Amino acid sequence: MNFKEGEILYFDKPLRWTSFAVVNKIRYHISRKLGVKKIKVGHAGTLDPLATGVMIICTGKATKRIEEFQYHTKEYIATLQLGATTPSYDLEKEIDATYPTEHITRELVEATLKRFVGTIEQVPPAFSACKIDGKRAYDLARKGDDVPLKAKTLVIDEIELLDYNLPEIRIRVVCSKGTYIRALARDIGEALDSGAHLTGLIRTRVGEVKLENCMKVEDFEAWLDKQEIEVTNE
């Protein structure tokens, strides 16, 4: 392996880790193994701290391929709690409002999910990494500032209802770059004349890379010790 020339690694991002923390950990182990102070390492698509699953990490010259991977189709398994909302649309913030769910049936959920398949407009969450005048939306939202975000066009290829157990549902979503599953949860709740927020999220696929192809971050150091590593002197 030659980490300076470029390697592509697949990880299962741990719960509560930021994407940045995963990159830092991988960079630390590679730098230590190579005996260098610095090496380029980047990820091809952010996952929220409360999400787990497929994360593609590129090193060295392979970081030029990050954009290419970002455009690959992604698949998620999402757990939604119906009848309640949070300001972040997930468990980062406490429930701020509750809504009726008595009118919701499995048939209504399945019919509603179909409305989201295809090209849709989605307003990103205020608690997101979107930039407004050079500032991250989540920094403004956490200060209590107004966060005016414009709707973005994206594509949902598939939505499948996996489990229906009110107030919880579990869905599989196949979608394009730029899709916020938290915002999708918000919109599904509204479309059901109720509310919803995300209580669990796993990214199960990016392009052809599946979760079963991914390594645990905690296993990386031991894995690295077993590799034949080529060192490029510059």
PDB file of N, CA, C and O in Angstrom, residues 1-27:
ATOM      1  N   MET A   1       0.849  -1.187   0.000  1.00  0.00           N
ATOM      2  CA  MET A   1       0.000   0.000   0.000  1.00  0.00           C
ATOM      3  C   MET A   1       0.884   1.235   0.000  1.00  0.00           C
ATOM      4  O   MET A   1       1.950   1.253   0.616  1.00  0.00           O
ATOM      5  N   ASN A   2       0.421   2.252  -0.705  1.00  0.00           N
ATOM      6  CA  ASN A   2       1.167   3.513  -0.731  1.00  0.00           C
ATOM      7  C   ASN A   2       0.184   4.643  -0.423  1.00  0.00           C
ATOM      8  O   ASN A   2      -0.594   5.064  -1.276  1.00  0.00           O
ATOM      9  N   PHE A   3       0.211   5.103   0.820  1.00  0.00           N
ATOM     10  CA  PHE A   3      -0.777   6.084   1.273  1.00  0.00           C
ATOM     11  C   PHE A   3      -0.556   7.471   0.677  1.00  0.00           C
ATOM     12  O   PHE A   3      -1.492   8.259   0.600  1.00  0.00           O
ATOM     13  N   LYS A   4       0.693   7.758   0.253  1.00  0.00           N
ATOM     14  CA  LYS A   4       0.948   9.071  -0.376  1.00  0.00           C
ATOM     15  C   LYS A   4       0.473   9.070  -1.823  1.00  0.00           C
ATOM     16  O   LYS A   4      -0.116  10.038  -2.294  1.00  0.00           O
ATOM     17  N   GLU A   5       0.729   7.965  -2.518  1.00  0.00           N
ATOM     18  CA  GLU A   5       0.237   7.851  -3.898  1.00  0.00           C
ATOM     19  C   GLU A   5      -1.287   7.791  -3.906  1.00  0.00           C
ATOM     20  O   GLU A   5      -1.925   8.215  -4.850  1.00  0.00           O
ATOM     21  N   GLY A   6      -1.839   7.258  -2.823  1.00  0.00           N
ATOM     22  CA  GLY A   6      -3.305   7.281  -2.675  1.00  0.00           C
ATOM     23  C   GLY A   6      -3.930   5.918  -2.443  1.00  0.00           C
ATOM     24  O   GLY A   6      -3.717   5.004  -3.232  1.00  0.00           O
ATOM     25  N   GLU A   7      -4.659   5.805  -1.361  1.00  0.00           N
ATOM     26  CA  GLU A   7      -5.431   4.600  -1.058  1.00  0.00           C
ATOM     27  C   GLU A   7      -6.873   5.014  -0.742  1.00  0.00           C
ATOM     28  O   GLU A   7      -7.110   6.133  -0.276  1.00  0.00           O
ATOM     29  N   ILE A   8      -7.808   4.090  -0.997  1.00  0.00           N
ATOM     30  CA  ILE A   8      -9.214   4.338  -0.684  1.00  0.00           C
ATOM     31  C   ILE A   8      -9.636   3.288   0.337  1.00  0.00           C
ATOM     32  O   ILE A   8      -9.490   2.084   0.099  1.00  0.00           O
ATOM     33  N   LEU A   9     -10.101   3.756   1.488  1.00  0.00           N
ATOM     34  CA  LEU A   9     -10.435   2.881   2.607  1.00  0.00           C
ATOM     35  C   LEU A   9     -11.914   3.034   2.954  1.00  0.00           C
ATOM     36  O   LEU A   9     -12.471   4.132   2.828  1.00  0.00           O
ATOM     37  N   TYR A  10     -12.528   1.952   3.395  1.00  0.00           N
ATOM     38  CA  TYR A  10     -13.957   1.974   3.728  1.00  0.00           C
ATOM     39  C   TYR A  10     -14.134   1.694   5.222  1.00  0.00           C
ATOM     40  O   TYR A  10     -13.646   0.683   5.734  1.00  0.00           O
ATOM     41  N   PHE A  11     -14.844   2.583   5.905  1.00  0.00           N
ATOM     42  CA  PHE A  11     -15.066   2.444   7.346  1.00  0.00           C
ATOM     43  C   PHE A  11     -16.552   2.478   7.685  1.00  0.00           C
ATOM     44  O   PHE A  11     -17.348   3.078   6.977  1.00  0.00           O
ATOM     45  N   ASP A  12     -16.858   1.856   8.823  1.00  0.00           N
ATOM     46  CA  ASP A  12     -18.185   1.956   9.427  1.00  0.00           C
ATOM     47  C   ASP A  12     -18.069   3.021  10.514  1.00  0.00           C
ATOM     48  O   ASP A  12     -17.472   2.771  11.559  1.00  0.00           O
ATOM     49  N   LYS A  13     -18.606   4.222  10.249  1.00  0.00           N
ATOM     50  CA  LYS A  13     -18.444   5.322  11.201  1.00  0.00           C
ATOM     51  C   LYS A  13     -19.135   4.993  12.519  1.00  0.00           C
ATOM     52  O   LYS A  13     -20.303   4.631  12.538  1.00  0.00           O
ATOM     53  N   PRO A  14     -18.401   5.137  13.642  1.00  0.00           N
ATOM     54  CA  PRO A  14     -19.026   4.838  14.940  1.00  0.00           C
ATOM     55  C   PRO A  14     -20.060   5.893  15.345  1.00  0.00           C
ATOM     56  O   PRO A  14     -19.971   7.062  14.940  1.00  0.00           O
ATOM     57  N   LEU A  15     -21.020   5.462  16.147  1.00  0.00           N
ATOM     58  CA  LEU A  15     -22.038   6.362  16.696  1.00  0.00           C
ATOM     59  C   LEU A  15     -21.374   7.436  17.550  1.00  0.00           C
ATOM     60  O   LEU A  15     -20.449   7.154  18.302  1.00  0.00           O
ATOM     61  N   ARG A  16     -21.868   8.644  17.432  1.00  0.00           N
ATOM     62  CA  ARG A  16     -21.433   9.844  18.182  1.00  0.00           C
ATOM     63  C   ARG A  16     -20.085  10.411  17.732  1.00  0.00           C
ATOM     64  O   ARG A  16     -19.640  11.409  18.240  1.00  0.00           O
ATOM     65  N   TRP A  17     -19.435   9.781  16.780  1.00  0.00           N
ATOM     66  CA  TRP A  17     -18.211  10.355  16.215  1.00  0.00           C
ATOM     67  C   TRP A  17     -18.597  11.324  15.100  1.00  0.00           C
ATOM     68  O   TRP A  17     -19.504  11.044  14.315  1.00  0.00           O
ATOM     69  N   THR A  18     -17.886  12.443  15.012  1.00  0.00           N
ATOM     70  CA  THR A  18     -18.052  13.293  13.829  1.00  0.00           C
ATOM     71  C   THR A  18     -17.253  12.669  12.689  1.00  0.00           C
ATOM     72  O   THR A  18     -16.322  11.888  12.923  1.00  0.00           O
ATOM     73  N   SER A  19     -17.602  13.040  11.475  1.00  0.00           N
ATOM     74  CA  SER A  19     -16.858  12.564  10.303  1.00  0.00           C
ATOM     75  C   SER A  19     -15.411  13.046  10.383  1.00  0.00           C
ATOM     76  O   SER A  19     -14.469  12.324  10.034  1.00  0.00           O
ATOM     77  N   PHE A  20     -15.238  14.264  10.888  1.00  0.00           N
ATOM     78  CA  PHE A  20     -13.912  14.869  11.046  1.00  0.00           C
ATOM     79  C   PHE A  20     -13.058  14.050  12.017  1.00  0.00           C
ATOM     80  O   PHE A  20     -11.861  13.855  11.801  1.00  0.00           O
ATOM     81  N   ALA A  21     -13.687  13.546  13.098  1.00  0.00           N
ATOM     82  CA  ALA A  21     -12.958  12.745  14.094  1.00  0.00           C
ATOM     83  C   ALA A  21     -12.452  11.436  13.483  1.00  0.00           C
ATOM     84  O   ALA A  21     -11.349  10.974  13.804  1.00  0.00           O
ATOM     85  N   VAL A  22     -13.247  10.838  12.589  1.00  0.00           N
ATOM     86  CA  VAL A  22     -12.814   9.607  11.917  1.00  0.00           C
ATOM     87  C   VAL A  22     -11.583   9.894  11.054  1.00  0.00           C
ATOM     88  O   VAL A  22     -10.584   9.178  11.115  1.00  0.00           O
ATOM     89  N   VAL A  23     -11.653  10.961  10.269  1.00  0.00           N
ATOM     90  CA  VAL A  23     -10.521  11.359   9.414  1.00  0.00           C
ATOM     91  C   VAL A  23      -9.267  11.583  10.273  1.00  0.00           C
ATOM     92  O   VAL A  23      -8.179  11.118   9.938  1.00  0.00           O
ATOM     93  N   ASN A  24      -9.426  12.288  11.384  1.00  0.00           N
ATOM     94  CA  ASN A  24      -8.300  12.578  12.283  1.00  0.00           C
ATOM     95  C   ASN A  24      -7.652  11.309  12.810  1.00  0.00           C
ATOM     96  O   ASN A  24      -6.423  11.203  12.870  1.00  0.00           O
ATOM     97  N   LYS A  25      -8.487  10.357  13.223  1.00  0.00           N
ATOM     98  CA  LYS A  25      -7.980   9.095  13.786  1.00  0.00           C
ATOM     99  C   LYS A  25      -7.203   8.312  12.734  1.00  0.00           C
ATOM    100  O   LYS A  25      -6.114   7.798  12.993  1.00  0.00           O
ATOM    101  N   ILE A  26      -7.748   8.231  11.526  1.00  0.00           N
ATOM    102  CA  ILE A  26      -7.085   7.487  10.444  1.00  0.00           C
ATOM    103  C   ILE A  26      -5.774   8.177  10.058  1.00  0.00           C
ATOM    104  O   ILE A  26      -4.737   7.525   9.883  1.00  0.00           O
ATOM    105  N   ARG A  27      -5.819   9.505   9.967  1.00  0.00           N
ATOM    106  CA  ARG A  27      -4.607  10.277   9.627  1.00  0.00           C
ATOM    107  C   ARG A  27      -3.511  10.051  10.680  1.00  0.00           C
ATOM    108  O   ARG A  27      -2.340   9.869  10.350  1.00  0.00           O
TER     109      ARG A  27
END
